[in-house]
Coordinates of C-alpha atoms and ligand atoms in Angstrom, one line a residue:
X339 CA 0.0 0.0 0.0
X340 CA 1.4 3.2 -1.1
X341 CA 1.4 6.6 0.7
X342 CA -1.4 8.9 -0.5
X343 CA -2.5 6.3 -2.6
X344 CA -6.6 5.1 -2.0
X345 CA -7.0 1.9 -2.7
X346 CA -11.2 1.0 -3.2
X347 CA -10.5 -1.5 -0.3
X348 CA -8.7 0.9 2.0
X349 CA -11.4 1.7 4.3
X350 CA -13.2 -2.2 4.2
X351 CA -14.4 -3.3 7.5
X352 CA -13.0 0.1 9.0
X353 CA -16.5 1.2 11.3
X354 CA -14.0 4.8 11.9
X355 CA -12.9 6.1 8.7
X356 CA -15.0 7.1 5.6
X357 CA -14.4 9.2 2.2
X358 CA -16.9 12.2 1.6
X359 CA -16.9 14.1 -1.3
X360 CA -13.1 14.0 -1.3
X361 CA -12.8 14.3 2.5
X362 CA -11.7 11.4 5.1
X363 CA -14.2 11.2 8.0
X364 CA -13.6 10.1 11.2
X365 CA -17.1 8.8 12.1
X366 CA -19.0 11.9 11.3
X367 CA -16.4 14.4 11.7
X368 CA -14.2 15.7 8.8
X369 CA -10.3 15.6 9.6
X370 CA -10.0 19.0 8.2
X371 CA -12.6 20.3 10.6
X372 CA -10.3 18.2 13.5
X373 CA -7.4 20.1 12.5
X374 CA -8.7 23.5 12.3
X375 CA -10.2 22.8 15.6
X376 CA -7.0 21.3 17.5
X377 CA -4.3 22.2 15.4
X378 CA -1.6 19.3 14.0
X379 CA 0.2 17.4 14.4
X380 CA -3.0 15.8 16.3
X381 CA -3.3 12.1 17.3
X382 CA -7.2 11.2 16.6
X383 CA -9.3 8.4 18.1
X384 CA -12.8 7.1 17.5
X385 CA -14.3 5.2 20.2
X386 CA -16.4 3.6 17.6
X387 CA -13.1 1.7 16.0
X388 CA -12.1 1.1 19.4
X389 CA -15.3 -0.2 20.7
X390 CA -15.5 -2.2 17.8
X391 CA -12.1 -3.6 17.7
X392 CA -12.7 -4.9 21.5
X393 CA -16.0 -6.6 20.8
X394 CA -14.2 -8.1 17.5
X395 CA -11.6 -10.0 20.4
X396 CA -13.8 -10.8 22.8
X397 CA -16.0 -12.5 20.7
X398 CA -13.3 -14.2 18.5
X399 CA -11.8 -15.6 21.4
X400 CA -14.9 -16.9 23.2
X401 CA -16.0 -18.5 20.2
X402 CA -12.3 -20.5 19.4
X403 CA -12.4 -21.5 23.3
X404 CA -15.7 -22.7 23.9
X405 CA -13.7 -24.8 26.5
X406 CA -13.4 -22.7 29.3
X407 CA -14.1 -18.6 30.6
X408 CA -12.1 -16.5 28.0
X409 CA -10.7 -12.7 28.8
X410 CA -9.1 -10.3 26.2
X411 CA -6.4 -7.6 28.2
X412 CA -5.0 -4.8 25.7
X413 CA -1.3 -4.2 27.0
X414 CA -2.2 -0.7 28.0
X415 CA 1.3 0.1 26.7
X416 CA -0.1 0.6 23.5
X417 CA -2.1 3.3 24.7
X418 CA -1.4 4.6 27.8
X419 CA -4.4 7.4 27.5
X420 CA -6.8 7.5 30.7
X421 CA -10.2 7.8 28.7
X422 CA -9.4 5.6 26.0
X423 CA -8.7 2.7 29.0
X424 CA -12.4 3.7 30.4
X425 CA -13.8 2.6 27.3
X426 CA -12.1 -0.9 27.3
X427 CA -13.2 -1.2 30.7
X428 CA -16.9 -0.2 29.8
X429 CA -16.2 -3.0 27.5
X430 CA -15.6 -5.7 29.9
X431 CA -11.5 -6.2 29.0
X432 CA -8.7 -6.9 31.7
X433 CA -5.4 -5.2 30.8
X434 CA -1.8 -6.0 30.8
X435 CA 0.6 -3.9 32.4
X436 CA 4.3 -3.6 32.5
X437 CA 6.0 -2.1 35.7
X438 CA 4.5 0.3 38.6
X439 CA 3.5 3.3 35.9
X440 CA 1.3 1.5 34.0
X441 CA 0.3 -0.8 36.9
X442 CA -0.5 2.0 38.9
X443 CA -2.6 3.7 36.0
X444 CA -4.6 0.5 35.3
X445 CA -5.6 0.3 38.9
X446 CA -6.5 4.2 39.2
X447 CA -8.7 3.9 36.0
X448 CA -10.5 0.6 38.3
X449 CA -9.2 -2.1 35.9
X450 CA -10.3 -5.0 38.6
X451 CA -7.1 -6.3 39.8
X452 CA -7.8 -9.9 39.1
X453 CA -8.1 -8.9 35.3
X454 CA -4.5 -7.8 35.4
X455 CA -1.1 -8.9 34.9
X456 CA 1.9 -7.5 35.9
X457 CA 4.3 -8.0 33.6
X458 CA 7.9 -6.5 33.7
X459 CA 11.9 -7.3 33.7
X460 CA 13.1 -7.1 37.3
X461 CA 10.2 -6.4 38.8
X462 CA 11.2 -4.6 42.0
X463 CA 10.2 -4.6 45.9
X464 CA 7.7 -2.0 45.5
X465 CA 6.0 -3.2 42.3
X466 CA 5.7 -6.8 43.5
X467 CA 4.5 -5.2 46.9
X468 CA 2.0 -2.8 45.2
X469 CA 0.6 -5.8 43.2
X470 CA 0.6 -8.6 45.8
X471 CA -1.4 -6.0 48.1
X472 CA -3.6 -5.3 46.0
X473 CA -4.5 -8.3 44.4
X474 CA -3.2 -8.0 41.2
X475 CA -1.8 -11.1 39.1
X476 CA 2.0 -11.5 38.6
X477 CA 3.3 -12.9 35.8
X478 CA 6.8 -14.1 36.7
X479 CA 9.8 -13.2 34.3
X480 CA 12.5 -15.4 36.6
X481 CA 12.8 -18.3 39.3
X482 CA 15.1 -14.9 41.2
X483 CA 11.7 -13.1 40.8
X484 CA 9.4 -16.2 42.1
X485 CA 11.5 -15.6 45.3
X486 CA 11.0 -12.4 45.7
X487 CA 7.7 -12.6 45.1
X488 CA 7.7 -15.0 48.2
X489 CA 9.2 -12.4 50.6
X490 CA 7.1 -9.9 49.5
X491 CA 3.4 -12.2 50.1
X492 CA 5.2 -13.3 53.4
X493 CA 6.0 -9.8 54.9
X494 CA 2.2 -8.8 53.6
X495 CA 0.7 -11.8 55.0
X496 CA -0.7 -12.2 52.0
X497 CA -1.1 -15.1 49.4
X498 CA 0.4 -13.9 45.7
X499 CA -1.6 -15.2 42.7
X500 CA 1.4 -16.0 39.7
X501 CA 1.7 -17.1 36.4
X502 CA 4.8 -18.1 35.0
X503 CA 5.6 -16.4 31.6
X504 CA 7.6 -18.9 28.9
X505 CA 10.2 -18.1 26.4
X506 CA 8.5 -20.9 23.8
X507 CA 10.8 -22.7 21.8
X508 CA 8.6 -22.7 18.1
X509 CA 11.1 -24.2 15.6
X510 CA 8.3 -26.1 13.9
X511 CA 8.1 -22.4 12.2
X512 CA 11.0 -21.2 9.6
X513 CA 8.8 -17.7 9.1
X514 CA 11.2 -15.2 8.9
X515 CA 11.1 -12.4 11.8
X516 CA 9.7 -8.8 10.4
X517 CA 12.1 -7.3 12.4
X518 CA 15.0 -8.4 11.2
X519 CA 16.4 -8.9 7.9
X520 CA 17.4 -12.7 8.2
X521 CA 16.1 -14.5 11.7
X522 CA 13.5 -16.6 12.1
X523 CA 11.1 -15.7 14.4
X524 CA 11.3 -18.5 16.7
X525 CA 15.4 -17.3 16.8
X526 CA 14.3 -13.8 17.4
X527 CA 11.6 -15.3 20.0
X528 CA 15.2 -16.3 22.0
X529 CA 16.7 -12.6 21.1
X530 CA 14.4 -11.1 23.7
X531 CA 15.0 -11.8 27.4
X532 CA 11.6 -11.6 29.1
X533 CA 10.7 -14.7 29.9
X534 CA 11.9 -18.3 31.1
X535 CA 12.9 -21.2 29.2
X536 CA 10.4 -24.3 30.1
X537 CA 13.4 -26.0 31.8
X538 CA 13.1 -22.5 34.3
X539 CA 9.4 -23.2 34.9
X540 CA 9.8 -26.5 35.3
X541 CA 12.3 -26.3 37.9
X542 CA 10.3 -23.1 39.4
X543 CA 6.3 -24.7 39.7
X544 CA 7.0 -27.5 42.4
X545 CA 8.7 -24.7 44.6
X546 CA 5.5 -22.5 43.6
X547 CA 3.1 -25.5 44.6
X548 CA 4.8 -26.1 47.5
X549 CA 5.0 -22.4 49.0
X550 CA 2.1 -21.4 51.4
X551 CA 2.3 -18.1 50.1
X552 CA 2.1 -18.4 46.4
X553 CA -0.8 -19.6 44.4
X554 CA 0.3 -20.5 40.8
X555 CA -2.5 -20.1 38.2
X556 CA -1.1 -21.2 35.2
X557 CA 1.2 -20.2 32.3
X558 CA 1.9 -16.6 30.1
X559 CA 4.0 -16.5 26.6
X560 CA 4.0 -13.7 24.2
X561 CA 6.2 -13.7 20.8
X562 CA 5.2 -10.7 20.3
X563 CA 4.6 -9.0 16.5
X564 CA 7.1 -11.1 14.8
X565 CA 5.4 -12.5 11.5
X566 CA 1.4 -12.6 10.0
X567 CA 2.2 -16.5 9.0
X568 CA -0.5 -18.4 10.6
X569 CA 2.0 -21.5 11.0
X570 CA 4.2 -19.5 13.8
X571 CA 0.9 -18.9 15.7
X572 CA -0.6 -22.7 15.5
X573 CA 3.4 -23.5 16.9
X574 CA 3.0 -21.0 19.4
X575 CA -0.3 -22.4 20.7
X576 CA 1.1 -26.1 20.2
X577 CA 4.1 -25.3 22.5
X578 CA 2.3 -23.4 25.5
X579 CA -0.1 -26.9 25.4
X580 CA 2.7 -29.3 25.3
X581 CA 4.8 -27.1 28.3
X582 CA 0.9 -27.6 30.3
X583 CA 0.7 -30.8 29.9
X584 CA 4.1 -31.6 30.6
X585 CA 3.9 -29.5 33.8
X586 CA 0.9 -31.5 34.4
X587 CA 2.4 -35.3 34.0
X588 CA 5.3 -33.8 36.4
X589 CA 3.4 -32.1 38.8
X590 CA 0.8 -34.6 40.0
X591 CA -1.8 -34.0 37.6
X592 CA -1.7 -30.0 38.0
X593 CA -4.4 -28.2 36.4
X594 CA -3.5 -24.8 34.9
X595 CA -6.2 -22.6 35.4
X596 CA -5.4 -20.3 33.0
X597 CA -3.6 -19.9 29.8
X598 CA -2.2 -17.2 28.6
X599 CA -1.2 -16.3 25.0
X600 CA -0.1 -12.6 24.8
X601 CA -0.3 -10.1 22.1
X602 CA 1.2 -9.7 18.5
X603 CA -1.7 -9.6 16.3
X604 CA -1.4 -7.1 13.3
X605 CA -3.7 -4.7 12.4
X606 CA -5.8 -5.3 9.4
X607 CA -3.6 -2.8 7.1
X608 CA -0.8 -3.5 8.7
X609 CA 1.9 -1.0 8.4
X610 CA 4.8 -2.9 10.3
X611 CA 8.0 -3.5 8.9
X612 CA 6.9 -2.6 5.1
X613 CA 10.2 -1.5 4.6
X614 CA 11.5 -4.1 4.0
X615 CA 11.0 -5.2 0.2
X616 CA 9.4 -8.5 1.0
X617 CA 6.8 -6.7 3.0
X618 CA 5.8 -3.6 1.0
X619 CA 2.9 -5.3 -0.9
X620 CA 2.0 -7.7 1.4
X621 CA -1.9 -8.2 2.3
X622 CA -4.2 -7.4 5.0
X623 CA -2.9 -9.4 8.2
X624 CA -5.0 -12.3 9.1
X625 CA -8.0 -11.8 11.0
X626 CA -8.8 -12.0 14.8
X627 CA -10.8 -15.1 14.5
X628 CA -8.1 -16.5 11.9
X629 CA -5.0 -15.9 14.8
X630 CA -7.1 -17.4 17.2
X631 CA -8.5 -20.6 15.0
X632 CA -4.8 -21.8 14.6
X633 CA -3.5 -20.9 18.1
X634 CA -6.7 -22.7 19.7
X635 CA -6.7 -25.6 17.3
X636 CA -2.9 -26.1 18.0
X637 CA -3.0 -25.6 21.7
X638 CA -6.5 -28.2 22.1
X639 CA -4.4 -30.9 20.3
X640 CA -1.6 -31.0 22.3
X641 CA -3.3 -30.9 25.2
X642 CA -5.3 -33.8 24.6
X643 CA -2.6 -35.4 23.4
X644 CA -0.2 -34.7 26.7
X645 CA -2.9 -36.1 28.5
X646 CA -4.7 -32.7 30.1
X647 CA -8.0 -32.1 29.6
X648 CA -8.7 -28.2 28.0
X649 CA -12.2 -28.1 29.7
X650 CA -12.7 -25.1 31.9
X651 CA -8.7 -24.0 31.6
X652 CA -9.5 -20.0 31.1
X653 CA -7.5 -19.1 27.9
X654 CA -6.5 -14.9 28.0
X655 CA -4.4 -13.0 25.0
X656 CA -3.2 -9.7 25.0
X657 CA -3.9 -7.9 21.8
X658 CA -2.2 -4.2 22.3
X659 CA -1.5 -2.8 18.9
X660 CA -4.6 -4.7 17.4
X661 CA -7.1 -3.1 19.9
X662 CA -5.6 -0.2 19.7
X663 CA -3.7 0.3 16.3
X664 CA -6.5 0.9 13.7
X665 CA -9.2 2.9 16.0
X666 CA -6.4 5.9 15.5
X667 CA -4.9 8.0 13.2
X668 CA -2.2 11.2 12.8
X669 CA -2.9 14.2 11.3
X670 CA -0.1 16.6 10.3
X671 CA 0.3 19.6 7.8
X672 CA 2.0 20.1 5.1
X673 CA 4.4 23.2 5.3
X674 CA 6.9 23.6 2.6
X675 CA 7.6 21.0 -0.6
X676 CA 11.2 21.3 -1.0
X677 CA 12.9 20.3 -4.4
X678 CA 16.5 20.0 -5.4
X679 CA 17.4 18.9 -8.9
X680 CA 21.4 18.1 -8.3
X681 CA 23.5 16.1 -7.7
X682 CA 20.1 13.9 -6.2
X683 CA 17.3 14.6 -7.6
X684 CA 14.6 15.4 -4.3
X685 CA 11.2 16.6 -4.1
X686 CA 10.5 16.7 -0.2
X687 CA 7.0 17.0 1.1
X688 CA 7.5 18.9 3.9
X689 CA 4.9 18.3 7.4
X690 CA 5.1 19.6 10.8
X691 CA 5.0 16.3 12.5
X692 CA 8.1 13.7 12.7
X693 CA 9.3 10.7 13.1
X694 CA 9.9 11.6 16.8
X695 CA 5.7 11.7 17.3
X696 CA 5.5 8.5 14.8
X697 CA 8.4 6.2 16.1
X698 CA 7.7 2.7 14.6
X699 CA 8.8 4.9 11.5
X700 CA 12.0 3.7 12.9
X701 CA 11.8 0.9 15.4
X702 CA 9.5 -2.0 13.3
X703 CA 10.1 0.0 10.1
X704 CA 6.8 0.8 9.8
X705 CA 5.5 1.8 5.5
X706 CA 2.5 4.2 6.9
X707 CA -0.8 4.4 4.9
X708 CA -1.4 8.6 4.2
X709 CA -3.8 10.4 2.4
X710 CA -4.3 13.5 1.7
X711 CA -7.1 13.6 4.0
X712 CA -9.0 17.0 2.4
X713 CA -8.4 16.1 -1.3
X714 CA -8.7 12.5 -1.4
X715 CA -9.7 12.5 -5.2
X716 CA -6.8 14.7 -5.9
X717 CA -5.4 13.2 -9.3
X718 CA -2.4 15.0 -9.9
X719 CA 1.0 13.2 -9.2
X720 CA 4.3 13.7 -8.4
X721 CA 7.5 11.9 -7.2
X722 CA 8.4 12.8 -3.1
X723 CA 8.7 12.1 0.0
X724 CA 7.3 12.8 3.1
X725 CA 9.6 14.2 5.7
X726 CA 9.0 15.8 9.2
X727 CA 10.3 18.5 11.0
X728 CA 12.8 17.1 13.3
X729 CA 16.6 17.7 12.3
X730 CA 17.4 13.6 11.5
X731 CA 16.2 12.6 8.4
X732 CA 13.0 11.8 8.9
X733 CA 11.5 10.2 6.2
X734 CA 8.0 9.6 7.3
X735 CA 7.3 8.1 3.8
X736 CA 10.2 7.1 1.6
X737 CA 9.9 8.5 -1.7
X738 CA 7.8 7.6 -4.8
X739 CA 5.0 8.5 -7.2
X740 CA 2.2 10.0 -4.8
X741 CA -0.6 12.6 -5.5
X742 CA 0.8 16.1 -5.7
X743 CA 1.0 17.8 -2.0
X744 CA 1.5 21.4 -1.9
X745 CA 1.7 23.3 1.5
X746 CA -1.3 23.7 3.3
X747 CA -2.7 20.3 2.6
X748 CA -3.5 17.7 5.3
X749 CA -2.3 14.4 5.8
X750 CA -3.5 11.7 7.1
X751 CA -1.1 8.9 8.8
X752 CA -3.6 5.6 9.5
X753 CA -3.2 3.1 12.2
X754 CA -1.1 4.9 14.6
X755 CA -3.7 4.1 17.6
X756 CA -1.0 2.2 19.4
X757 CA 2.3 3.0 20.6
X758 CA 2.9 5.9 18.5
X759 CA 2.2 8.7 21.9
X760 CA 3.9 5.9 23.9
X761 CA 7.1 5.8 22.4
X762 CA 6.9 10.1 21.4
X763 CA 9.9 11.8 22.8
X764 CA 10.7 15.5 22.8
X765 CA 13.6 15.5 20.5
X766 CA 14.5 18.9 19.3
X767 CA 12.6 20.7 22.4
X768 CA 9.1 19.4 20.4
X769 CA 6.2 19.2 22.7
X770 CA 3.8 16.0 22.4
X771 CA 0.5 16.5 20.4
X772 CA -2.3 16.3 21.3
X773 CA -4.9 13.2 21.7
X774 CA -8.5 13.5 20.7
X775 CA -11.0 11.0 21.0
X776 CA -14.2 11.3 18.2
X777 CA -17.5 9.6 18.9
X778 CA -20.4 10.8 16.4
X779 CA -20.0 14.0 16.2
X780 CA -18.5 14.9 19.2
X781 CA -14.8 15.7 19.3
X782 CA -12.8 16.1 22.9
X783 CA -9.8 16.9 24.2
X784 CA -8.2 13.2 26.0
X785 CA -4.4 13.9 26.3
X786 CA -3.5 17.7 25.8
X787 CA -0.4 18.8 24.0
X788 CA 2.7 19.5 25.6
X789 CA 3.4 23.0 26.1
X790 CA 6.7 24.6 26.7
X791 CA 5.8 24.8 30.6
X792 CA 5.7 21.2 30.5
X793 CA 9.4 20.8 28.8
X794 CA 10.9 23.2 31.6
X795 CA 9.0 21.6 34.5
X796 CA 12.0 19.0 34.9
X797 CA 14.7 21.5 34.6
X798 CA 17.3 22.3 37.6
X799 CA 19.5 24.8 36.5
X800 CA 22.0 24.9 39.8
X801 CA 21.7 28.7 41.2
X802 CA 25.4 29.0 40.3
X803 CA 25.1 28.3 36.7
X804 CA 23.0 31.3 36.1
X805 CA 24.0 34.3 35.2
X806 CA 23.3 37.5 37.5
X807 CA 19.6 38.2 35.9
X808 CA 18.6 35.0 36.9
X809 CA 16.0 34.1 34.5
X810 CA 17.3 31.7 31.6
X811 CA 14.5 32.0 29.6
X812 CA 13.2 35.6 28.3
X813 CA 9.4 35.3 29.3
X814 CA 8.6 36.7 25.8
X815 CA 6.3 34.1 24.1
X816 CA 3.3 32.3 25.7
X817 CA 4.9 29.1 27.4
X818 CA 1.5 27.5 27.8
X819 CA 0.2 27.1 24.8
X820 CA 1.1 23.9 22.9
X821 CA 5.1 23.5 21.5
X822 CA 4.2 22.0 18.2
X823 CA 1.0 24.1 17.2
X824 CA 2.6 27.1 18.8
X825 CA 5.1 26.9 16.4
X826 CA 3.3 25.6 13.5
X827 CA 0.7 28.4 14.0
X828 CA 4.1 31.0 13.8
X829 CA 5.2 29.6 10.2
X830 CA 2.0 29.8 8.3
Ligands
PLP1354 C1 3.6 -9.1 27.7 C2 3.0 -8.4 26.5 N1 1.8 -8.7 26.1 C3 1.2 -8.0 25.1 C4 1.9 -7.1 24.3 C5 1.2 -6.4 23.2 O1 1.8 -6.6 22.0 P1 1.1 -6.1 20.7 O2 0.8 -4.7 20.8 O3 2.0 -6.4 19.6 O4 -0.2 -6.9 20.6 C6 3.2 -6.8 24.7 C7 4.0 -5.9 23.9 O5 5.2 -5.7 24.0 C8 3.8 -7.5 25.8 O6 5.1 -7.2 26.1

């Protein structure tokens, strides 16, 4: 899928976005009429898309596990925004959380605490303490950490409900990994630490079983976004039932009572890694109901097979980027087109967002659907790319034949619901946009921008350092309003 390009099937099955009379809608809201409200670079969410993206889980999943109670929990990574975390729980999903910010969020937005896992690398005293007190599942990265864990229920008097989480071992698969040029996934599975190898568990659930203090629910493995092809997901289901029912034979016929299969689902358009050349036409990513026929079919068999019976084993998965992903997009403005005929020839299409506020531009390599989002029918073309406004390159699309953008236009960046206001940094003293969440016709404010105030606030220049006036910033602009629209208001 090409950048400004509209393909007739670009909006299929999307409940969010719709083409009017040359115009993208978000539900009934025009993006233009977004961005001359809020200003760009603006993130925008429809609680429709997300709505509809959580029922899509929920029921997929209870319909591939008729075995047993079933429970979708959005890493709230992906999104870490307040409001858009009351919806999910309006919708009835749990939520996984890595480390004391995000568990502490969870719990303040009342995600119930036995709905949650805590996930994280070196989990600390005060993180295990915060979650054993208050209920809250822990999903163990280390037989170190199952220790801790212990001391921590002890000295609360408490009993701490676990999970061990499983570095799988899915050679069965040769797909190669989309994040790297040449590695299998089930290589680049072992390239990330979190986790334990099944001989770690192993070792780790009789002391669990044994320990007054610990109750151990069951088992957690997530291989993360690493490939669409369905035969890595039926191997990943495969090996989390043959490590159950191998804990099982070992442990006296233990029962898991929950399995958990993590995240990694694409979204439907699936913008990930499509720069690499393999990847840049490839199609929509499998459905939720496709992901979850293979990893349910796979995990029933071998369960059976190792002798453990599936029914009433709760099955959970943690879909982040594919509750999240496609229920938002970016909007940014075009400022300048830059050309230069020698030595390169360059026609640069030039916005006032950047790579910094769209980061899997860089870390999974992500090819971006954008349209022209107030000239959708706009059939005039022209060979650029679209850069940002940081000082790095910032390629936000890499160049080709695209419909002609001139300054003043608006683009649309689709899919950039998750992780993209995560992952934002300020790089070149740029303030965060904006989040707005759309539902009808109604357009509000859910994450302001970042306003120069807010850059400062962290700042301790050491009396000594300044010079005899004091102040090391003239107080001549307004430092509240927003950094990016501030300044994008200033150029036009
Ligand atoms: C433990 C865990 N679960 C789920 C997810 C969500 O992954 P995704 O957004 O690719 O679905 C992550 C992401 O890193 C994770 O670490």
């Amino acid at each position: 899928m090409s950048a400004l390009q509209l393909p007739d099937e670009l909006f299929a099955g999307d409940v969010a976005l719709s083409q009017r009379d040359g115009h993208l809608y978000v539900e009934e809201i025009a993006a233009t009429e977004l961005a001359a409200r809020f200003g760009t670079p603006l993130y925008v969410v429809s609680e429709r898309a997300l709505r509809a993206n959580a029922r899509e889980w929920r029921r997929a999943v209870a319909e591939a596990w008729p075995e047993g109670p079933t429970l979708v929990m959005p890493s709230l990574k992906a999104n870490t925004s307040l409001a858009l975390r009351h919806v999910l729980n309006a919708e009835g999903l749990g939520c996984d959380v890595f480390g004391l910010g995000e568990l502490e969020l969870a719990l303040r937005c009342g995600v119930a605490p036995r709905r949650l896992s805590l996930n994280g690398a070196t989990k600390d005293t005060a993180t295990l303490t915060r979650a054993v007190a208050a209920g809250v599942r822990v999903t163990l990265d280390s037989a170190d950490e199952l220790e801790r864990v212990r001391a921590v229920a002890r000295d609360l008097g408490r009993v701490a409900t676990v999970r061990f989480r499983l570095r799988p071992w899915l050679a069965g698969s040769e797909a190669p990994s989309d994040f790297f040029d040449d590695l299998p996934a089930y290589l680049s599975v072992h390239d990330y630490r979190a986790g334990m190898p099944p001989e770690e568990v192993e070792a780790s659930l009789p002391i669990a079983l044994g320990a007054p203090e610990i109750e151990p629910t069951g088992l957690m493995a997530h291989v993360s976004r690493q490939t669409v092809e369905l035969g890595f997901w039926a191997e990943h289901g495969a090996a989390m039932g043959r490590t159950a029912a191998q804990l099982s034979r070992a442990n006296g016929g233990w029962r898991p009572r929950e399995l958990d299969l993590g995240g990694g689902f694409a979204v439907p358009r699936d913008p990930t890694a499509r720069a690499l050349p393999r990847r840049a036409d490839a199609p929509p990513a499998p459905s939720p109901a496709a992901y979850l026929g293979e990893l349910t079919g796979a995990l029933r068999a071998e369960l059976r097979a190792g002798g453990l019976d599936p029914a009433g084993i709760a099955l959970e998965v943690e879909p982040g980027r594919a509750v999240y992903g496609s229920a938002g997009i970016h909007l940014a403005t075009v400022r300048h087109v830059k050309h230069q005929a020698r030595p390169l020839a360059r026609t640069w299409v030039e916005t006032d967002t950047s790579e910094t506020f769209l980061a899997d531009t860089m870390i999974e390599r992500n090819g971006w659907t954008v349209l022209l989002a107030g000239a959708l029918d706009r059939g005039e073309r022209a060979h650029a790319a679209i850069t940002g406004i940081s000082c790095g390159f910032d390629v936000l699309a890499e160049a080709r034949e695209m419909p002609r953008a001139a300054a003043g236009d608006l683009l649309a960046f689709l899919d950039t619901g998750a992780y993209q206001d995560t992952t934002a940094s300020n790089f070149n003293a740029m303030g965060r946009p904006a989040t707005v969440l759309v539902s009808g016709d109604r357009a509000e404010v859910v994450k302001r921008a970042e306003t120069l105030d807010d850059l400062l606030a962290r700042e301790c220049v050491p009396e000594r350092l300044l010079p005899d006036q004091a102040t090391a910033m003239p107080p001549s602009t307004d430092r509240t309003a927003p950094v990016t629209q501030r300044a994008a208001s200033e150029a036009r």
